[in-house]
Amino acid sequence: MNVHVEHHPEHSRFQATVEGHLCVAEYELHGREMHMTHTVVPAPVGGRGIAAELVRTALAHAQAHGLRVKPVCSYVRAYMQRHPETLALQA
């Protein structure tokens, strides 16, 4: 599935709207650390890889901006474990 993810730093989140449903990966910046706090994909559009794309985009942003990532959200922790190439970003 092709998901268009947008970064909204004013709301501290990455988001995508899929079939009218807002899907988000929220974060908090603490200095040079991006604490990934919450990932939400509503049930009607779940199971399509949307959360993975939100997190992939967020981690790519962190890497491009020299940020470390603290995976507070259990989904982000699991994603990073499934993608060991992202573990170098972990705070």
Short mmCIF file of N, CA, C and O in Angstrom, two decimals:
data_model
loop_
_atom_site.label_atom_id
_atom_site.label_comp_id
_atom_site.label_asym_id
_atom_site.label_seq_id
_atom_site.Cartn_x
_atom_site.Cartn_y
_atom_site.Cartn_z
N MET A 1 0.84 -1.18 0.00
CA MET A 1 0.00 0.00 0.00
C MET A 1 0.88 1.24 0.00
O MET A 1 1.83 1.33 0.77
N ASN A 2 0.56 2.17 -0.85
CA ASN A 2 1.30 3.43 -0.92
C ASN A 2 0.64 4.44 0.01
O ASN A 2 -0.50 4.84 -0.22
N VAL A 3 1.35 4.81 1.07
CA VAL A 3 0.83 5.73 2.08
C VAL A 3 1.61 7.03 2.00
O VAL A 3 2.84 7.01 2.05
N HIS A 4 0.91 8.13 1.90
CA HIS A 4 1.56 9.45 1.87
C HIS A 4 1.66 9.97 3.30
O HIS A 4 0.65 10.36 3.90
N VAL A 5 2.86 9.94 3.86
CA VAL A 5 3.10 10.39 5.24
C VAL A 5 3.61 11.82 5.21
O VAL A 5 4.51 12.15 4.44
N GLU A 6 3.02 12.64 6.06
CA GLU A 6 3.44 14.04 6.20
C GLU A 6 3.96 14.27 7.61
O GLU A 6 3.44 13.69 8.57
N HIS A 7 4.97 15.13 7.72
CA HIS A 7 5.50 15.51 9.03
C HIS A 7 4.85 16.82 9.43
O HIS A 7 4.86 17.78 8.67
N HIS A 8 4.30 16.85 10.62
CA HIS A 8 3.69 18.06 11.17
C HIS A 8 4.40 18.39 12.49
O HIS A 8 3.90 18.04 13.57
N PRO A 9 5.55 19.06 12.39
CA PRO A 9 6.31 19.35 13.61
C PRO A 9 5.53 20.22 14.60
O PRO A 9 5.75 20.11 15.81
N GLU A 10 4.62 21.05 14.12
CA GLU A 10 3.83 21.89 15.04
C GLU A 10 2.91 21.04 15.93
O GLU A 10 2.48 21.48 16.99
N HIS A 11 2.63 19.81 15.51
CA HIS A 11 1.83 18.88 16.30
C HIS A 11 2.67 17.71 16.82
O HIS A 11 2.12 16.77 17.40
N SER A 12 3.97 17.73 16.57
CA SER A 12 4.90 16.67 16.99
C SER A 12 4.41 15.30 16.54
O SER A 12 4.31 14.37 17.33
N ARG A 13 4.13 15.20 15.23
CA ARG A 13 3.68 13.91 14.73
C ARG A 13 3.91 13.77 13.23
O ARG A 13 4.03 14.74 12.50
N PHE A 14 3.95 12.50 12.83
CA PHE A 14 3.92 12.12 11.43
C PHE A 14 2.51 11.58 11.22
O PHE A 14 1.98 10.88 12.09
N GLN A 15 1.90 11.91 10.09
CA GLN A 15 0.53 11.49 9.91
C GLN A 15 0.22 11.15 8.46
O GLN A 15 0.90 11.59 7.54
N ALA A 16 -0.82 10.37 8.32
CA ALA A 16 -1.35 10.00 7.00
C ALA A 16 -2.86 9.87 7.17
O ALA A 16 -3.34 9.40 8.20
N THR A 17 -3.59 10.29 6.16
CA THR A 17 -5.03 10.09 6.16
C THR A 17 -5.34 9.01 5.12
O THR A 17 -4.98 9.15 3.96
N VAL A 18 -5.95 7.94 5.59
CA VAL A 18 -6.26 6.80 4.74
C VAL A 18 -7.77 6.55 4.82
O VAL A 18 -8.30 6.31 5.90
N GLU A 19 -8.41 6.66 3.68
CA GLU A 19 -9.86 6.46 3.60
C GLU A 19 -10.59 7.29 4.66
O GLU A 19 -11.54 6.82 5.31
N GLY A 20 -10.13 8.51 4.85
CA GLY A 20 -10.76 9.43 5.80
C GLY A 20 -10.36 9.24 7.25
O GLY A 20 -10.82 9.96 8.12
N HIS A 21 -9.47 8.28 7.53
CA HIS A 21 -9.04 8.01 8.91
C HIS A 21 -7.65 8.58 9.14
O HIS A 21 -6.72 8.31 8.37
N LEU A 22 -7.51 9.37 10.20
CA LEU A 22 -6.21 9.95 10.56
C LEU A 22 -5.38 8.91 11.29
O LEU A 22 -5.80 8.36 12.31
N CYS A 23 -4.19 8.67 10.78
CA CYS A 23 -3.23 7.72 11.36
C CYS A 23 -2.01 8.53 11.77
O CYS A 23 -1.54 9.36 11.00
N VAL A 24 -1.50 8.29 12.98
CA VAL A 24 -0.41 9.13 13.48
C VAL A 24 0.67 8.33 14.19
O VAL A 24 0.42 7.27 14.76
N ALA A 25 1.88 8.89 14.15
CA ALA A 25 3.00 8.46 14.99
C ALA A 25 3.46 9.73 15.69
O ALA A 25 3.96 10.66 15.05
N GLU A 26 3.23 9.79 16.98
CA GLU A 26 3.52 10.99 17.76
C GLU A 26 4.89 10.88 18.43
O GLU A 26 5.35 9.78 18.74
N TYR A 27 5.49 12.03 18.66
CA TYR A 27 6.80 12.07 19.31
C TYR A 27 6.91 13.32 20.17
O TYR A 27 6.11 14.25 20.07
N GLU A 28 7.92 13.31 21.01
CA GLU A 28 8.31 14.48 21.80
C GLU A 28 9.80 14.67 21.60
O GLU A 28 10.55 13.69 21.64
N LEU A 29 10.22 15.89 21.36
CA LEU A 29 11.65 16.18 21.25
C LEU A 29 12.19 16.56 22.62
O LEU A 29 11.61 17.39 23.31
N HIS A 30 13.27 15.93 22.99
CA HIS A 30 13.99 16.22 24.24
C HIS A 30 15.44 16.42 23.84
O HIS A 30 16.19 15.44 23.73
N GLY A 31 15.80 17.66 23.57
CA GLY A 31 17.14 17.94 23.08
C GLY A 31 17.32 17.29 21.72
O GLY A 31 16.56 17.54 20.80
N ARG A 32 18.31 16.42 21.61
CA ARG A 32 18.58 15.71 20.34
C ARG A 32 17.97 14.31 20.34
O ARG A 32 18.36 13.47 19.54
N GLU A 33 17.03 14.06 21.24
CA GLU A 33 16.34 12.77 21.28
C GLU A 33 14.88 12.94 20.87
O GLU A 33 14.20 13.84 21.33
N MET A 34 14.43 12.06 20.00
CA MET A 34 13.03 12.03 19.59
C MET A 34 12.39 10.83 20.30
O MET A 34 12.72 9.68 19.99
N HIS A 35 11.56 11.12 21.29
CA HIS A 35 10.86 10.07 22.02
C HIS A 35 9.59 9.74 21.24
O HIS A 35 8.67 10.56 21.16
N MET A 36 9.56 8.56 20.65
CA MET A 36 8.39 8.10 19.91
C MET A 36 7.39 7.57 20.93
O MET A 36 7.63 6.54 21.56
N THR A 37 6.28 8.30 21.13
CA THR A 37 5.39 8.04 22.25
C THR A 37 4.13 7.26 21.94
O THR A 37 3.58 6.60 22.82
N HIS A 38 3.64 7.36 20.71
CA HIS A 38 2.32 6.78 20.43
C HIS A 38 2.14 6.59 18.93
O HIS A 38 2.49 7.46 18.15
N THR A 39 1.60 5.46 18.56
CA THR A 39 1.28 5.18 17.16
C THR A 39 -0.18 4.72 17.12
O THR A 39 -0.55 3.82 17.86
N VAL A 40 -0.97 5.37 16.27
CA VAL A 40 -2.40 5.05 16.19
C VAL A 40 -2.82 4.87 14.73
O VAL A 40 -2.60 5.77 13.91
N VAL A 41 -3.39 3.72 14.45
CA VAL A 41 -4.03 3.47 13.16
C VAL A 41 -5.42 2.91 13.49
O VAL A 41 -5.53 1.86 14.11
N PRO A 42 -6.48 3.64 13.12
CA PRO A 42 -7.83 3.17 13.42
C PRO A 42 -8.11 1.79 12.81
O PRO A 42 -7.62 1.45 11.72
N ALA A 43 -8.89 1.00 13.53
CA ALA A 43 -9.19 -0.38 13.12
C ALA A 43 -9.68 -0.53 11.68
O ALA A 43 -9.26 -1.47 11.00
N PRO A 44 -10.53 0.37 11.18
CA PRO A 44 -11.02 0.15 9.81
C PRO A 44 -9.92 0.14 8.73
O PRO A 44 -10.15 -0.40 7.65
N VAL A 45 -8.77 0.72 9.03
CA VAL A 45 -7.68 0.73 8.05
C VAL A 45 -6.44 0.01 8.58
O VAL A 45 -5.35 0.10 8.01
N GLY A 46 -6.60 -0.73 9.66
CA GLY A 46 -5.48 -1.45 10.26
C GLY A 46 -5.05 -2.64 9.43
O GLY A 46 -5.75 -3.09 8.52
N GLY A 47 -3.86 -3.14 9.73
CA GLY A 47 -3.35 -4.34 9.08
C GLY A 47 -2.87 -4.15 7.65
O GLY A 47 -2.71 -5.12 6.91
N ARG A 48 -2.61 -2.90 7.28
CA ARG A 48 -2.19 -2.61 5.91
C ARG A 48 -0.76 -2.07 5.83
O ARG A 48 -0.33 -1.61 4.78
N GLY A 49 -0.06 -2.06 6.95
CA GLY A 49 1.31 -1.56 6.95
C GLY A 49 1.41 -0.05 7.14
O GLY A 49 2.48 0.52 6.94
N ILE A 50 0.32 0.58 7.51
CA ILE A 50 0.32 2.04 7.68
C ILE A 50 1.20 2.44 8.86
O ILE A 50 2.02 3.37 8.74
N ALA A 51 1.07 1.76 9.98
CA ALA A 51 1.90 2.09 11.15
C ALA A 51 3.38 1.93 10.81
O ALA A 51 4.21 2.77 11.19
N ALA A 52 3.71 0.88 10.09
CA ALA A 52 5.11 0.65 9.71
C ALA A 52 5.63 1.80 8.85
O ALA A 52 6.76 2.26 9.03
N GLU A 53 4.81 2.29 7.94
CA GLU A 53 5.25 3.39 7.08
C GLU A 53 5.39 4.68 7.87
O GLU A 53 6.32 5.47 7.65
N LEU A 54 4.50 4.92 8.82
CA LEU A 54 4.62 6.10 9.69
C LEU A 54 5.94 6.05 10.46
O LEU A 54 6.69 7.03 10.51
N VAL A 55 6.23 4.90 11.05
CA VAL A 55 7.45 4.76 11.86
C VAL A 55 8.69 4.79 10.97
O VAL A 55 9.68 5.44 11.32
N ARG A 56 8.65 4.14 9.82
CA ARG A 56 9.79 4.19 8.90
C ARG A 56 10.12 5.63 8.53
O ARG A 56 11.27 6.04 8.54
N THR A 57 9.10 6.41 8.23
CA THR A 57 9.30 7.81 7.86
C THR A 57 9.86 8.61 9.03
O THR A 57 10.76 9.43 8.86
N ALA A 58 9.34 8.37 10.23
CA ALA A 58 9.82 9.08 11.41
C ALA A 58 11.29 8.76 11.69
O ALA A 58 12.09 9.64 12.00
N LEU A 59 11.65 7.48 11.56
CA LEU A 59 13.04 7.08 11.81
C LEU A 59 13.98 7.65 10.74
O LEU A 59 15.11 8.04 11.05
N ALA A 60 13.52 7.70 9.51
CA ALA A 60 14.33 8.30 8.44
C ALA A 60 14.55 9.79 8.73
O ALA A 60 15.65 10.31 8.51
N HIS A 61 13.52 10.45 9.23
CA HIS A 61 13.64 11.86 9.60
C HIS A 61 14.68 12.02 10.72
O HIS A 61 15.54 12.90 10.66
N ALA A 62 14.58 11.17 11.73
CA ALA A 62 15.52 11.23 12.86
C ALA A 62 16.95 11.04 12.35
O ALA A 62 17.85 11.81 12.73
N GLN A 63 17.15 10.07 11.51
CA GLN A 63 18.50 9.80 10.99
C GLN A 63 19.00 11.00 10.18
O GLN A 63 20.15 11.42 10.34
N ALA A 64 18.16 11.56 9.34
CA ALA A 64 18.57 12.69 8.49
C ALA A 64 18.91 13.93 9.30
O ALA A 64 19.70 14.77 8.86
N HIS A 65 18.34 14.03 10.51
CA HIS A 65 18.56 15.22 11.34
C HIS A 65 19.46 14.95 12.54
O HIS A 65 19.54 15.77 13.45
N GLY A 66 20.11 13.80 12.55
CA GLY A 66 21.06 13.49 13.62
C GLY A 66 20.43 13.32 14.99
O GLY A 66 21.05 13.60 16.01
N LEU A 67 19.18 12.84 15.00
CA LEU A 67 18.48 12.63 16.27
C LEU A 67 18.60 11.17 16.71
O LEU A 67 18.65 10.27 15.88
N ARG A 68 18.64 10.97 18.01
CA ARG A 68 18.55 9.62 18.58
C ARG A 68 17.08 9.36 18.84
O ARG A 68 16.29 10.28 19.03
N VAL A 69 16.68 8.10 18.87
CA VAL A 69 15.28 7.74 19.04
C VAL A 69 15.11 6.92 20.30
O VAL A 69 15.81 5.92 20.51
N LYS A 70 14.17 7.35 21.13
CA LYS A 70 13.80 6.56 22.31
C LYS A 70 12.42 5.97 22.01
O LYS A 70 11.43 6.70 21.94
N PRO A 71 12.32 4.66 21.80
CA PRO A 71 11.06 4.03 21.43
C PRO A 71 10.16 3.77 22.65
O PRO A 71 10.08 2.66 23.17
N VAL A 72 9.47 4.80 23.10
CA VAL A 72 8.55 4.67 24.24
C VAL A 72 7.35 3.82 23.84
O VAL A 72 6.89 2.97 24.61
N CYS A 73 6.86 4.01 22.65
CA CYS A 73 5.72 3.26 22.11
C CYS A 73 6.12 1.81 21.85
O CYS A 73 7.16 1.54 21.24
N SER A 74 5.30 0.88 22.29
CA SER A 74 5.61 -0.54 22.11
C SER A 74 5.68 -0.93 20.63
O SER A 74 6.49 -1.78 20.26
N TYR A 75 4.87 -0.30 19.80
CA TYR A 75 4.93 -0.62 18.36
C TYR A 75 6.27 -0.19 17.78
O TYR A 75 6.88 -0.92 17.00
N VAL A 76 6.74 0.99 18.16
CA VAL A 76 8.03 1.48 17.65
C VAL A 76 9.16 0.56 18.12
O VAL A 76 10.05 0.22 17.35
N ARG A 77 9.12 0.13 19.39
CA ARG A 77 10.13 -0.81 19.90
C ARG A 77 10.14 -2.08 19.07
O ARG A 77 11.18 -2.57 18.66
N ALA A 78 8.94 -2.63 18.81
CA ALA A 78 8.84 -3.87 18.03
C ALA A 78 9.33 -3.65 16.60
O ALA A 78 10.03 -4.50 16.03
N TYR A 79 8.99 -2.52 16.01
CA TYR A 79 9.43 -2.21 14.65
C TYR A 79 10.95 -2.18 14.59
O TYR A 79 11.55 -2.76 13.69
N MET A 80 11.57 -1.51 15.56
CA MET A 80 13.02 -1.40 15.57
C MET A 80 13.68 -2.77 15.75
O MET A 80 14.72 -3.05 15.17
N GLN A 81 13.07 -3.63 16.54
CA GLN A 81 13.61 -4.99 16.72
C GLN A 81 13.50 -5.78 15.42
O GLN A 81 14.39 -6.57 15.08
N ARG A 82 12.41 -5.59 14.67
CA ARG A 82 12.22 -6.29 13.39
C ARG A 82 13.12 -5.73 12.29
O ARG A 82 13.33 -6.39 11.27
N HIS A 83 13.60 -4.50 12.49
CA HIS A 83 14.46 -3.83 11.50
C HIS A 83 15.76 -3.43 12.19
O HIS A 83 15.95 -2.27 12.56
N PRO A 84 16.67 -4.39 12.40
CA PRO A 84 17.89 -4.12 13.18
C PRO A 84 18.74 -2.98 12.63
O PRO A 84 19.52 -2.39 13.37
N GLU A 85 18.58 -2.65 11.36
CA GLU A 85 19.34 -1.53 10.80
C GLU A 85 18.95 -0.20 11.46
O GLU A 85 19.69 0.78 11.37
N THR A 86 17.81 -0.16 12.15
CA THR A 86 17.39 1.08 12.82
C THR A 86 17.90 1.17 14.26
O THR A 86 17.82 2.23 14.87
N LEU A 87 18.42 0.08 14.80
CA LEU A 87 18.83 0.06 16.21
C LEU A 87 19.95 1.06 16.52
O LEU A 87 20.08 1.50 17.66
N ALA A 88 20.75 1.41 15.53
CA ALA A 88 21.82 2.38 15.76
C ALA A 88 21.27 3.75 16.15
O ALA A 88 21.97 4.56 16.75
N LEU A 89 20.00 4.00 15.83
CA LEU A 89 19.37 5.28 16.18
C LEU A 89 18.92 5.32 17.63
O LEU A 89 18.65 6.39 18.18
N GLN A 90 18.80 4.16 18.26
CA GLN A 90 18.20 4.07 19.58
C GLN A 90 19.00 4.80 20.63
O GLN A 90 20.22 4.66 20.72
N ALA A 91 18.27 5.58 21.43
CA ALA A 91 18.91 6.34 22.52
C ALA A 91 19.09 5.46 23.73
O ALA A 91 18.38 4.51 23.94
#
